[in-house]
Short mmCIF file of C-alpha atoms in Angstrom, two decimals:
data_model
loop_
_atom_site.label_atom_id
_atom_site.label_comp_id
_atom_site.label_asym_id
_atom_site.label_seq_id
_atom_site.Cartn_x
_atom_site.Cartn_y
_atom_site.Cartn_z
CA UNK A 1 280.69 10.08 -21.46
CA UNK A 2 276.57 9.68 -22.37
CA UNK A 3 274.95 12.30 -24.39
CA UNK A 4 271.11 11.73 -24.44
CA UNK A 5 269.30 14.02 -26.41
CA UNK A 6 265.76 15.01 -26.28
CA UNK A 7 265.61 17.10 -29.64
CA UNK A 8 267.30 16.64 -32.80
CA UNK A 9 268.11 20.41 -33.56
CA UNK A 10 267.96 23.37 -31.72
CA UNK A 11 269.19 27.48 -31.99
CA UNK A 12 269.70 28.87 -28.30
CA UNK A 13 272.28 31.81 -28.31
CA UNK A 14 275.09 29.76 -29.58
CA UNK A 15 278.03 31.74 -31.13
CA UNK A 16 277.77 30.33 -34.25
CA UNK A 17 274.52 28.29 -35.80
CA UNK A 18 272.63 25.15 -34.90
CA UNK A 19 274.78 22.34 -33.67
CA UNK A 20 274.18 18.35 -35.30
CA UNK A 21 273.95 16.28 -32.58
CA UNK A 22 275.27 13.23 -34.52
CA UNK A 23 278.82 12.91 -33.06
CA UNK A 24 280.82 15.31 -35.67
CA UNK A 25 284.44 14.90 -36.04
CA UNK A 26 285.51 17.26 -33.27
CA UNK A 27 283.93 15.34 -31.08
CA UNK A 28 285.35 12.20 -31.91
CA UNK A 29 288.58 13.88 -31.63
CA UNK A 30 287.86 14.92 -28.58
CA UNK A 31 289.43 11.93 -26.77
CA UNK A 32 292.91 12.36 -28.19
CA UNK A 33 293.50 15.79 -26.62
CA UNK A 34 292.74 13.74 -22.85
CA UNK A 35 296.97 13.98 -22.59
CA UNK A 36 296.71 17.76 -22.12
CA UNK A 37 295.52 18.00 -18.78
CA UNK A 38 298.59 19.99 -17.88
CA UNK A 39 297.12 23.26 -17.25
CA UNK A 40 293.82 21.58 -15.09
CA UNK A 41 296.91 19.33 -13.49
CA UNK A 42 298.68 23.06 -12.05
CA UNK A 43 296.30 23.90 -9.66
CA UNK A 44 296.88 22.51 -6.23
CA UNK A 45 293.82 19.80 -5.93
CA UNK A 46 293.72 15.91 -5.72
CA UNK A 47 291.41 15.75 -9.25
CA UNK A 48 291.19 12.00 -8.61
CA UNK A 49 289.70 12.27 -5.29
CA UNK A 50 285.84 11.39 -6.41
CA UNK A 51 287.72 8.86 -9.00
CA UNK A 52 284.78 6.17 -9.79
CA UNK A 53 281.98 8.13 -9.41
CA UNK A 54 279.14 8.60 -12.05
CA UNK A 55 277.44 12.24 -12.37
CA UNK A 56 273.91 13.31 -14.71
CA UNK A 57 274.06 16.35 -15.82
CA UNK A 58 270.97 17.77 -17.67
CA UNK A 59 271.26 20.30 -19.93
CA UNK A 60 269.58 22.31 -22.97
CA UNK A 61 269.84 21.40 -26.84
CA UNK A 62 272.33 23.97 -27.33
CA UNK A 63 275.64 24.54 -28.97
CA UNK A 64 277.46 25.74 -26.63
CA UNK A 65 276.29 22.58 -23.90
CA UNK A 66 277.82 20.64 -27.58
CA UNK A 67 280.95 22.37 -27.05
CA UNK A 68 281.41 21.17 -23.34
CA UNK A 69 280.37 17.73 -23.66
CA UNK A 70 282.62 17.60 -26.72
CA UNK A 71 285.74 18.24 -24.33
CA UNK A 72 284.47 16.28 -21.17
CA UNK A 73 286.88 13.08 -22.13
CA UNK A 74 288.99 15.27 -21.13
CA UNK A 75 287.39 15.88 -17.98
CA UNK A 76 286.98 11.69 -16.97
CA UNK A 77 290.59 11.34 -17.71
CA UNK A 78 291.60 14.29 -15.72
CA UNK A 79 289.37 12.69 -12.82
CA UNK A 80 288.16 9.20 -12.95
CA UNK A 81 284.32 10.61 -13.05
CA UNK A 82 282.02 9.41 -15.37
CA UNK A 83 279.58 12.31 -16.80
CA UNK A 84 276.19 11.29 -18.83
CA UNK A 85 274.51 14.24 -20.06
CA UNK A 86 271.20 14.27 -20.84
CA UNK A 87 269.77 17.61 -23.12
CA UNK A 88 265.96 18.66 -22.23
CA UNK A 89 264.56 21.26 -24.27
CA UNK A 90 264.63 25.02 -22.18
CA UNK A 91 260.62 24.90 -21.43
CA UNK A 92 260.83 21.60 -19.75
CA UNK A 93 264.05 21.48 -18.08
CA UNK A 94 263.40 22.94 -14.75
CA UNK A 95 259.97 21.02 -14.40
CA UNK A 96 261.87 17.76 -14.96
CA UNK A 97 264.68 19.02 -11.93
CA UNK A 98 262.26 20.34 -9.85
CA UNK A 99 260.40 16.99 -10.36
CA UNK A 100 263.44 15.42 -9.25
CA UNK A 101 264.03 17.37 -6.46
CA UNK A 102 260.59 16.42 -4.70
CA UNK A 103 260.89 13.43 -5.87
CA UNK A 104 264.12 12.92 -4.13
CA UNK A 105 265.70 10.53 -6.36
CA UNK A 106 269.05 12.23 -7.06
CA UNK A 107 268.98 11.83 -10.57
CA UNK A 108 270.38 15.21 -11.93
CA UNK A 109 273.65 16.04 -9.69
CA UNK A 110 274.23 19.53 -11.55
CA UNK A 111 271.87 21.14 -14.59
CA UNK A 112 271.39 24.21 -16.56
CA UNK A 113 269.57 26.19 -14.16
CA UNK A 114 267.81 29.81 -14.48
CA UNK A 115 269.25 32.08 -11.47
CA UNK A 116 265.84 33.15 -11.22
CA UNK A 117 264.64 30.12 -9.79
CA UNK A 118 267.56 29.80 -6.93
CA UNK A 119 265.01 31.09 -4.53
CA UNK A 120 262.91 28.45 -4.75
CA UNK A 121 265.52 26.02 -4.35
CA UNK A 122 266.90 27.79 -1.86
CA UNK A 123 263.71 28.16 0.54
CA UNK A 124 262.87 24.08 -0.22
CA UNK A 125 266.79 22.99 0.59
CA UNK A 126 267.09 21.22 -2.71
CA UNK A 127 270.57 22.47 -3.74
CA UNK A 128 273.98 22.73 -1.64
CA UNK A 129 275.80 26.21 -0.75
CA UNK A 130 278.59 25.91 -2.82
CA UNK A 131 280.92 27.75 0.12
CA UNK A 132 282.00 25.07 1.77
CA UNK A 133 283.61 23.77 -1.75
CA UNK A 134 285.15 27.27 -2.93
CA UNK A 135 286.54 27.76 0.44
CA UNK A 136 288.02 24.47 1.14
CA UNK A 137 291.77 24.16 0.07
CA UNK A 138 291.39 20.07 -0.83
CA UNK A 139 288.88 20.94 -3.33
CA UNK A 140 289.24 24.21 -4.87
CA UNK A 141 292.67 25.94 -5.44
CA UNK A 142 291.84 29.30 -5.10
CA UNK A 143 294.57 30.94 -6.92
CA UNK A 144 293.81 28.82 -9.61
CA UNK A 145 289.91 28.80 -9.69
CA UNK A 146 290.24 32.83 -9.90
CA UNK A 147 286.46 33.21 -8.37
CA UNK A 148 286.75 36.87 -8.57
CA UNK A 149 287.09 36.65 -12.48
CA UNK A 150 283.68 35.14 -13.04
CA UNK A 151 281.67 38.12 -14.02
CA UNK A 152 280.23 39.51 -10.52
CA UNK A 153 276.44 40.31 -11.54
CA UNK A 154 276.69 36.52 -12.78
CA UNK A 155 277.77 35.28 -9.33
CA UNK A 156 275.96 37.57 -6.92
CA UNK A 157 272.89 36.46 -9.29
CA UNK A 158 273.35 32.65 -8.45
CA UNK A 159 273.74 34.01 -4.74
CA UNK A 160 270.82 34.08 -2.31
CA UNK A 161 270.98 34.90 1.09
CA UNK A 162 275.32 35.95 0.54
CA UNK A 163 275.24 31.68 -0.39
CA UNK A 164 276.98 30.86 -3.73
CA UNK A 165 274.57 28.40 -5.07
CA UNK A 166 275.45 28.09 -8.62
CA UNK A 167 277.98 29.00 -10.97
CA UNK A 168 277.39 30.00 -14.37
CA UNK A 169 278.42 28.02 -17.45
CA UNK A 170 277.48 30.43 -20.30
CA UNK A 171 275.17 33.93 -19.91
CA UNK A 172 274.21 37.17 -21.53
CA UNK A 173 273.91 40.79 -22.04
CA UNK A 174 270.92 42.72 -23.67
CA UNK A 175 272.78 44.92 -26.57
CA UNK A 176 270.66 47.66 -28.83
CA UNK A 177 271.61 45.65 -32.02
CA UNK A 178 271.36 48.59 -35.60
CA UNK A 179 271.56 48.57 -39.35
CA UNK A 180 274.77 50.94 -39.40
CA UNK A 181 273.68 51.70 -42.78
CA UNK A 182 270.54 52.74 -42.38
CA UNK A 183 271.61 54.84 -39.15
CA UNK A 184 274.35 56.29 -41.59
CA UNK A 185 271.76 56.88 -44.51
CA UNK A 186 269.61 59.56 -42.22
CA UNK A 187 272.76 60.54 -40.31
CA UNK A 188 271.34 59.07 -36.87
CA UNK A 189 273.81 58.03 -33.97
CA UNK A 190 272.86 54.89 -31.20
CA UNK A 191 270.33 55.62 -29.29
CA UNK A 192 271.43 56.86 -25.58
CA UNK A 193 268.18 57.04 -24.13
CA UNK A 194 264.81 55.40 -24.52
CA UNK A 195 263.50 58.18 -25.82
CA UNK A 196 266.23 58.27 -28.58
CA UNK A 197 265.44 54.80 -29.34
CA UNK A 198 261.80 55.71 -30.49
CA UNK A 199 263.06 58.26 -32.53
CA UNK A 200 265.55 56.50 -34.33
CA UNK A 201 262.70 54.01 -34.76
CA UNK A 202 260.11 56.51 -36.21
CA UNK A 203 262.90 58.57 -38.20
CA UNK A 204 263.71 54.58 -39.64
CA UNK A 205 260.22 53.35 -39.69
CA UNK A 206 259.17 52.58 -43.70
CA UNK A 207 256.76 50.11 -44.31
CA UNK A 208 256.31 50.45 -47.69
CA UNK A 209 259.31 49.71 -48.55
CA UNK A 210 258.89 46.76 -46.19
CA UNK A 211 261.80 48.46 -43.30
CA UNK A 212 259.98 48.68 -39.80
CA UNK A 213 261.57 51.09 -36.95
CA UNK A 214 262.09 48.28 -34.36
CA UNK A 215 260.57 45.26 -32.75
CA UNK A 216 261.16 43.52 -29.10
CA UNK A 217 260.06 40.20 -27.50
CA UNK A 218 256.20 40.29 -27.52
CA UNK A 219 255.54 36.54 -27.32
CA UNK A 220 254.06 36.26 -23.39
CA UNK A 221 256.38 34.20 -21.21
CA UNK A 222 258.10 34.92 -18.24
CA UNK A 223 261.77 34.95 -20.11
CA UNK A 224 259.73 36.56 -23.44
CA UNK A 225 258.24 39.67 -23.03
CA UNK A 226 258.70 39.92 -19.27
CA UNK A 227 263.11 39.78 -20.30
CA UNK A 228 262.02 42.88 -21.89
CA UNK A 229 259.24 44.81 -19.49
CA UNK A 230 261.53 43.83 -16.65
CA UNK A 231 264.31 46.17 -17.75
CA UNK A 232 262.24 49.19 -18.85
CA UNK A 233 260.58 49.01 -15.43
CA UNK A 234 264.02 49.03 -13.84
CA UNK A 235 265.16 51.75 -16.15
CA UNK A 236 261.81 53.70 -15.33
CA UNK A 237 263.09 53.58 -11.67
CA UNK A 238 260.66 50.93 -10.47
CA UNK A 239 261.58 48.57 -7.50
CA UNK A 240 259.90 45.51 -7.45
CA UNK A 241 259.33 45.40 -3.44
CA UNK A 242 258.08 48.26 -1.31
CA UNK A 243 257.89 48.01 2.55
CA UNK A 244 258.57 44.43 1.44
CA UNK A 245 255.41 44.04 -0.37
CA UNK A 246 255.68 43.51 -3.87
CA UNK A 247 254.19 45.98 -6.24
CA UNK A 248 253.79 45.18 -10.26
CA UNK A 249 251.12 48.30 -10.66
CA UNK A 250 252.89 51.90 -9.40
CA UNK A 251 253.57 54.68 -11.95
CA UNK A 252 257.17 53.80 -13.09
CA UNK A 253 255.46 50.63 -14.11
CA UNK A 254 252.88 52.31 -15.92
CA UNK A 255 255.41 54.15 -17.79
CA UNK A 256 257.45 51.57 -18.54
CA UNK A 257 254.50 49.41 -20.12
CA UNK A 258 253.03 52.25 -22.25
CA UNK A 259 256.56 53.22 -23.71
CA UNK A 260 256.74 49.15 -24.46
CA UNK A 261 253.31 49.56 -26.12
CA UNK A 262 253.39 52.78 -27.93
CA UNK A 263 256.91 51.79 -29.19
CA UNK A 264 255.96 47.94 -30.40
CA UNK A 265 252.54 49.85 -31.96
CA UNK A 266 254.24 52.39 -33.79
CA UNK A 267 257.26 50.91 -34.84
CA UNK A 268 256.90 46.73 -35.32
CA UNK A 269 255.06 44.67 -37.48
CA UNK A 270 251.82 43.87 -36.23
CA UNK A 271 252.86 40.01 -35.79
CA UNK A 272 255.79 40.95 -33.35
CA UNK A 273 253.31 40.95 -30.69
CA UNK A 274 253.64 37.61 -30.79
CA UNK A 275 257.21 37.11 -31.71
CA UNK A 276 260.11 35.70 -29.50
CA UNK A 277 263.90 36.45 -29.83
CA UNK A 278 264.67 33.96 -33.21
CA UNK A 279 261.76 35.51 -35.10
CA UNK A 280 263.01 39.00 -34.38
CA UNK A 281 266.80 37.84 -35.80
CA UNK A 282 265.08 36.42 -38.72
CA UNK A 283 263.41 39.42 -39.55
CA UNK A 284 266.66 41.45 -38.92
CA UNK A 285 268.41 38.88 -40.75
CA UNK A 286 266.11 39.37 -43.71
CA UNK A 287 266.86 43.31 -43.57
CA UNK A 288 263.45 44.55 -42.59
CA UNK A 289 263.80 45.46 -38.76
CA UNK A 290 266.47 48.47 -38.30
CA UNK A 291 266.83 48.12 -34.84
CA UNK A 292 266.60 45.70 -31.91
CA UNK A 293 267.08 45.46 -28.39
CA UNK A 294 267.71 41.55 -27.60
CA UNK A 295 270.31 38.93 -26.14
CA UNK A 296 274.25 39.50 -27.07
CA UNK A 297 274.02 35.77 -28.39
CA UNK A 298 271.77 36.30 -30.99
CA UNK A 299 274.41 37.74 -33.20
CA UNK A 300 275.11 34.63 -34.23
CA UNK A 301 271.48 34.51 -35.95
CA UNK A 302 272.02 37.73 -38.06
CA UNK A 303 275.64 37.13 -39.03
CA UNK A 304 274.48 33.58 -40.23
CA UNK A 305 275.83 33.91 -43.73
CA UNK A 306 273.44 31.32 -45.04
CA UNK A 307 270.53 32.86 -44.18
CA UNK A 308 271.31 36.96 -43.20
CA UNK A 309 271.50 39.70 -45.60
CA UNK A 310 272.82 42.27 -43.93
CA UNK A 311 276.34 40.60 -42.59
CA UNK A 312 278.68 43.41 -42.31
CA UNK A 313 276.00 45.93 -41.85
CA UNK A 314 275.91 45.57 -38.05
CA UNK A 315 276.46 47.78 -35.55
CA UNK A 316 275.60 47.36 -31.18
CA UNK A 317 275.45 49.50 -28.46
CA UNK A 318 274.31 49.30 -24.73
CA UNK A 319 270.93 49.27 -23.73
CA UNK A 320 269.32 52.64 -23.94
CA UNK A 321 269.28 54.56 -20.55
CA UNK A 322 265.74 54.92 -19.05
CA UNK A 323 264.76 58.19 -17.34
CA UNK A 324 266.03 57.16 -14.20
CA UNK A 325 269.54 57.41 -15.53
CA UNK A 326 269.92 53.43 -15.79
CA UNK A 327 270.78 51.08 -18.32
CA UNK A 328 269.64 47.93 -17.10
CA UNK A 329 270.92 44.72 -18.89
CA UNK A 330 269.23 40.75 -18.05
CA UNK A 331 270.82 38.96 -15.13
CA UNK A 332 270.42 35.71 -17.41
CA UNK A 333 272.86 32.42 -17.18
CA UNK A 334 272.59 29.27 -17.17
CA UNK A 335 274.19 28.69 -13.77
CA UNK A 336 275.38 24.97 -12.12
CA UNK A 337 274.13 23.95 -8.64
CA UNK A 338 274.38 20.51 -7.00
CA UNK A 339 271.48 18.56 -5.70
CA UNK A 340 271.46 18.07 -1.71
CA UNK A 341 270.34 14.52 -2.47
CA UNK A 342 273.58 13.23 -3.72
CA UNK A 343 275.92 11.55 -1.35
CA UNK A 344 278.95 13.16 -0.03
CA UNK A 345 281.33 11.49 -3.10
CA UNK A 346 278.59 12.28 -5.50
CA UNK A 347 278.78 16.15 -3.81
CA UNK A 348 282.07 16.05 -4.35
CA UNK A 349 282.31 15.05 -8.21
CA UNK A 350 279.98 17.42 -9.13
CA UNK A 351 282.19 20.26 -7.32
CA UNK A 352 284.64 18.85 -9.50
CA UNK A 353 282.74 19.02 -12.49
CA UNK A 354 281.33 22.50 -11.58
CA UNK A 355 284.73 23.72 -10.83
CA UNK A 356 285.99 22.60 -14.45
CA UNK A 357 283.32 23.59 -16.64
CA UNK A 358 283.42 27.12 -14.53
CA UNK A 359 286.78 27.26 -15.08
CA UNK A 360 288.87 29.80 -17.27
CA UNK A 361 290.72 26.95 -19.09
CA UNK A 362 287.42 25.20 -20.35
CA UNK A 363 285.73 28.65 -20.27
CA UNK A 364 288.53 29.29 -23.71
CA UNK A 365 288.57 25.39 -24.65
CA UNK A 366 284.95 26.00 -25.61
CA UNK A 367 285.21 28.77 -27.10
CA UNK A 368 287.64 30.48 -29.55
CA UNK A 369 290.13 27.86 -28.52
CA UNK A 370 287.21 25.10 -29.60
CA UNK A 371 288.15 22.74 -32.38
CA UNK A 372 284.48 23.01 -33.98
CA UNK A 373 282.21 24.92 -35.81
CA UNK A 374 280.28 26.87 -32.96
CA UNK A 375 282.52 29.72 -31.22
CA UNK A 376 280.63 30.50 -27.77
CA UNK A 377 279.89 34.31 -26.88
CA UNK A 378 278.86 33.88 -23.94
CA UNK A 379 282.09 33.05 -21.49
CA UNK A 380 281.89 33.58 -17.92
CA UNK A 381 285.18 35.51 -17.37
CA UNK A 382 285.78 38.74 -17.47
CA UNK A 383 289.93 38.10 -18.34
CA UNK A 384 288.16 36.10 -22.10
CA UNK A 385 286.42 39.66 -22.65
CA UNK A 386 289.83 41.26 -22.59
CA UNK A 387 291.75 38.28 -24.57
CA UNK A 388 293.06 38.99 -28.04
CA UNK A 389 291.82 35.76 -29.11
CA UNK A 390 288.77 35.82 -27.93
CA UNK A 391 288.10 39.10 -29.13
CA UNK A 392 289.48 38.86 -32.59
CA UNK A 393 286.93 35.87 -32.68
CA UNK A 394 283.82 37.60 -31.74
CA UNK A 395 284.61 40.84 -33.42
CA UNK A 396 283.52 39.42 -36.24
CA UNK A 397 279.82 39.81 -34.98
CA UNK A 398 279.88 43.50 -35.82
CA UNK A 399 280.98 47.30 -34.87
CA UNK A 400 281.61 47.65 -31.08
CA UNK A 401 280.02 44.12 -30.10
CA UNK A 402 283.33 43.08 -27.94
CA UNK A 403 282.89 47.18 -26.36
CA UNK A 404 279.31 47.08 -25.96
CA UNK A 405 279.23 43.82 -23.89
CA UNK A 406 281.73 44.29 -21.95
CA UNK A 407 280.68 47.84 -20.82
CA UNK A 408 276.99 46.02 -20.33
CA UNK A 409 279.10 43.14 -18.25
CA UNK A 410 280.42 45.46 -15.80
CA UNK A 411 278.19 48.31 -15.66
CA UNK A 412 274.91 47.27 -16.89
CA UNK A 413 273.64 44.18 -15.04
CA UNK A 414 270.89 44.43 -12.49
CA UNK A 415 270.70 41.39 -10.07
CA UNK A 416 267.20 42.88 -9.33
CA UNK A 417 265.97 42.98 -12.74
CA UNK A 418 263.41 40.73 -12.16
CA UNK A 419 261.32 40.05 -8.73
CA UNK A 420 263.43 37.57 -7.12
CA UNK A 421 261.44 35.18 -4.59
CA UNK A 422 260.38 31.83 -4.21
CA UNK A 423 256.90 32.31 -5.80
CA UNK A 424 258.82 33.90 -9.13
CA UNK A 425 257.29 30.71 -11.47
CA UNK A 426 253.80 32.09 -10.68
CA UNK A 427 254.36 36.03 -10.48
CA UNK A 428 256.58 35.62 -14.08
CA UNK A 429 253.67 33.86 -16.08
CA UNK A 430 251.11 36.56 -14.50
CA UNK A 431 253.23 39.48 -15.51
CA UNK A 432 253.52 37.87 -19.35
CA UNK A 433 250.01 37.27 -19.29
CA UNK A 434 249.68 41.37 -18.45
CA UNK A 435 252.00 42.33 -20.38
CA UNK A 436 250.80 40.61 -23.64
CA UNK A 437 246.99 42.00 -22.91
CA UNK A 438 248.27 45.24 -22.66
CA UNK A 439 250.50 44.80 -26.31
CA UNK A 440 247.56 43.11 -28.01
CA UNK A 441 244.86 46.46 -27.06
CA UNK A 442 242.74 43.67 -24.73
CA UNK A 443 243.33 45.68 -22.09
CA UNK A 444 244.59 49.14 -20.97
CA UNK A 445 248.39 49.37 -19.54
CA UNK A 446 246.40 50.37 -15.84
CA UNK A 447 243.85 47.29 -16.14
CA UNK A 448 246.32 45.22 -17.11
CA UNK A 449 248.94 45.66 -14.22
CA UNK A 450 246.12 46.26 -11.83
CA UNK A 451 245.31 42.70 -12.89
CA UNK A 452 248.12 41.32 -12.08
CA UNK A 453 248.72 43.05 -8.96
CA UNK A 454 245.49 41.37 -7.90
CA UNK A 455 246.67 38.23 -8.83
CA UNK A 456 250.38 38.57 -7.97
CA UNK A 457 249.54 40.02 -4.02
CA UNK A 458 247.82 36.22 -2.78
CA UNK A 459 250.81 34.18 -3.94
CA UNK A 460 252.98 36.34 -1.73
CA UNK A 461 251.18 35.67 1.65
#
């Protein structure tokens, strides 16, 4: 195994701090657990069968893409194939695939990819339907694989068309994240609606004593403040695509927007406008924000006990329901495909590799089975959610986290959370750029999404 890195640190969701990318101990021990393969060795598949082949896989500076590279010796023992990884920070890494793609060279065979962006691979026919591996016997044992146990909204996500053309590694769930004792101060409960959200936020809000309501995403970006408008719209009862046009600028998105902007107004510090997920932990961390709505993942932020100051004063819940009766959670994972450029043996590796890393045995090896620091949160199996030792391990993270996600999991999820179609690159940045006019008073919540509706209706023709 290779590990090229790109960036010497970096904080992305990982269970449990930043991960050194010198090669720590558990890496290095890494190699002596190759013998127990028995449990990959059970299913009913010839693991050799690509034996000799060499596979890139690109993914981001993150600990929990540490964890698996840590056990892939494990992997090239149990197969014969060679894995280089090479880590690309999150802004670049689908520019340098997609670059590859056109290019045609071949150089990434699998990579940490953004379901959102499966339609555009899809409609260019740079990635393989996965099908034809999951549903033949001589490379998948079904029984063993357990498809059905990879979280649904995940899979149907990295689905276009009814093809499977990823399958996701590591993923997400938006959780209301709360100071219990501050909610148990003014005798306040979770918030079950949007509407009790702001008033849990106002009934918290105290600035001069340096405590503000709430804060969300406001940095622009089309996984920034769009993660966030994207689920309020949904919640608001918007649908992207009407008569199969697509629409950014009808009421329910008007509401949406102005409850995103009167709440972030009211409620969080003036610089949240431009803050992203980390700088929202921080200020949590740092006990003035008393509620959040943000990524499961970044629990690991505020229960860092080297930085936080409120660790043990944590509480989650779902996602407030909107007024259409919905809770709607991000879709987000970082999902494997295969590039259509390889050769049929290269194909076939990187099913193999896909298959493993997908798999519920690796799925626990990198996680609270993982002989390291970082303890992943975000597994891809619905059978981890319900394992004692997986949820004694992330209980830790506060009240109700193990409940809350795993209610968000299964009932929470909205494949159609975001606009999904080829042109989604272009239609995401317009919608931040929108959406961050409207939070910064340049423009009013109509002007602004009638903006963007001008913009977004051309790249659609």
């Amino acid at each position: 195994m290779n590990f090229i890195t790109d960036r010497r640190r970096f904080l992305a969701g990982a269970a449990a701090g930043a991960t050194a990318l010198a090669m720590p101990a558990y890496i290095r021990r890494a190699g002596a657990q190759a013998a127990d393969l028995a449990p990959y060795q059970s299913a009913n598949i010839d693991w050799k069968q690509a034996s000799g082949q060499q596979i890139t896989v690109a993914v981001i500076p993150a600990a929990y893409f540490d964890n698996l590279a840590a056990i892939t010796p494990q992997f090239e023992a149990l197969t014969g194939i060679s894995v280089r990884y090479e880590k690309i920070p999150p802004a670049q890494i689908r520019q340098k695939c997609v670059l590859d793609f056109t290019s045609g060279t071949g150089t990434y065979a699998t990579h940490a990819a953004d379901p959102m962006y499966y339609n555009l691979y899809h409609s260019n026919g740079w990635v393989e339907a996965l099908d034809r591996f999951v549903e033949d016997p001589a490379k998948t044992d079904a029984k063993w694989f357990a498809l059905d146990d990879v979280v649904p909204a995940w899979r149907e996500a990295n689905s276009v068309d009814g093809s499977l053309l990823g399958l996701p590694y590591d993923g997400e769930v938006t959780l209301q994240v709360m100071r219990k004792d501050l909610y148990e101060a003014k005798g306040l409960k979770p918030a079950a609606t949007l509407d009790e959200f702001a008033s849990n936020a106002a009934a918290l809000h105290d600035p001069n004593n340096r405590v503000w309501g709430a804060a969300l995403r406001g940095v622009a970006g089309a996984g920034q403040n769009v993660y966030i408008y994207s689920s309020l719209f949904r919640a608001f009862g918007g649908e992207w695509f009407q008569d199969g046009k697509l629409v950014v600028n009808g009421p329910e998105a008007e509401q949406a927007l102005t409850w995103y902007v009167d709440t972030m107004r009211s409620y969080a510090p003036a610089a949240a406008q431009n803050w992203n997920w980390p700088d929202i932990a921080d200020a949590f961390s740092q006990g003035t924000i008393a509620t959040y709505v943000d990524a499961h993942s970044s629990a690991s932020v505020i229960n860092n006990p080297e930085k936080s100051t409120v660790v043990g004063k944590i509480a989650y819940e779902r996602w407030p329901e909107g007024p259409s009766g919905k809770r709607v959670s991000s879709i987000w994972n970082w999902g494997m495909p295969i590039n259509a450029k390889l050769s049929d043996e290269a194909k076939t590796a990187t099913w193999l590799f896909i298959q493993w890393a997908a798999s519920a045995e690796t799925q626990a090896r990198t996680s609270y089975r993982f002989d390291g620091p970082a303890k992943r949160s975000g597994v891809n199996r619905l059978s981890l959610w319900r394992d004692p030792e997986y949820v004694k391990t992330v209980s830790a993270f506060g009240d109700n986290f193990v409940e809350a996600t795993l209610a968000s999991l299964e009932n929470d999820t909205d494949v159609n959370w975001r606009p999904r179609a080829p042109q989604w690159p272009a239609i995401g940045d317009t919608l931040a750029t929108a959406i961050q006019a409207a939070l910064a008073g340049q423009a009013t919540v109509k002007a602004a999404l009638d903006d963007a509706q001008a913009r977004i209706a051309p790249m659609m023709r």
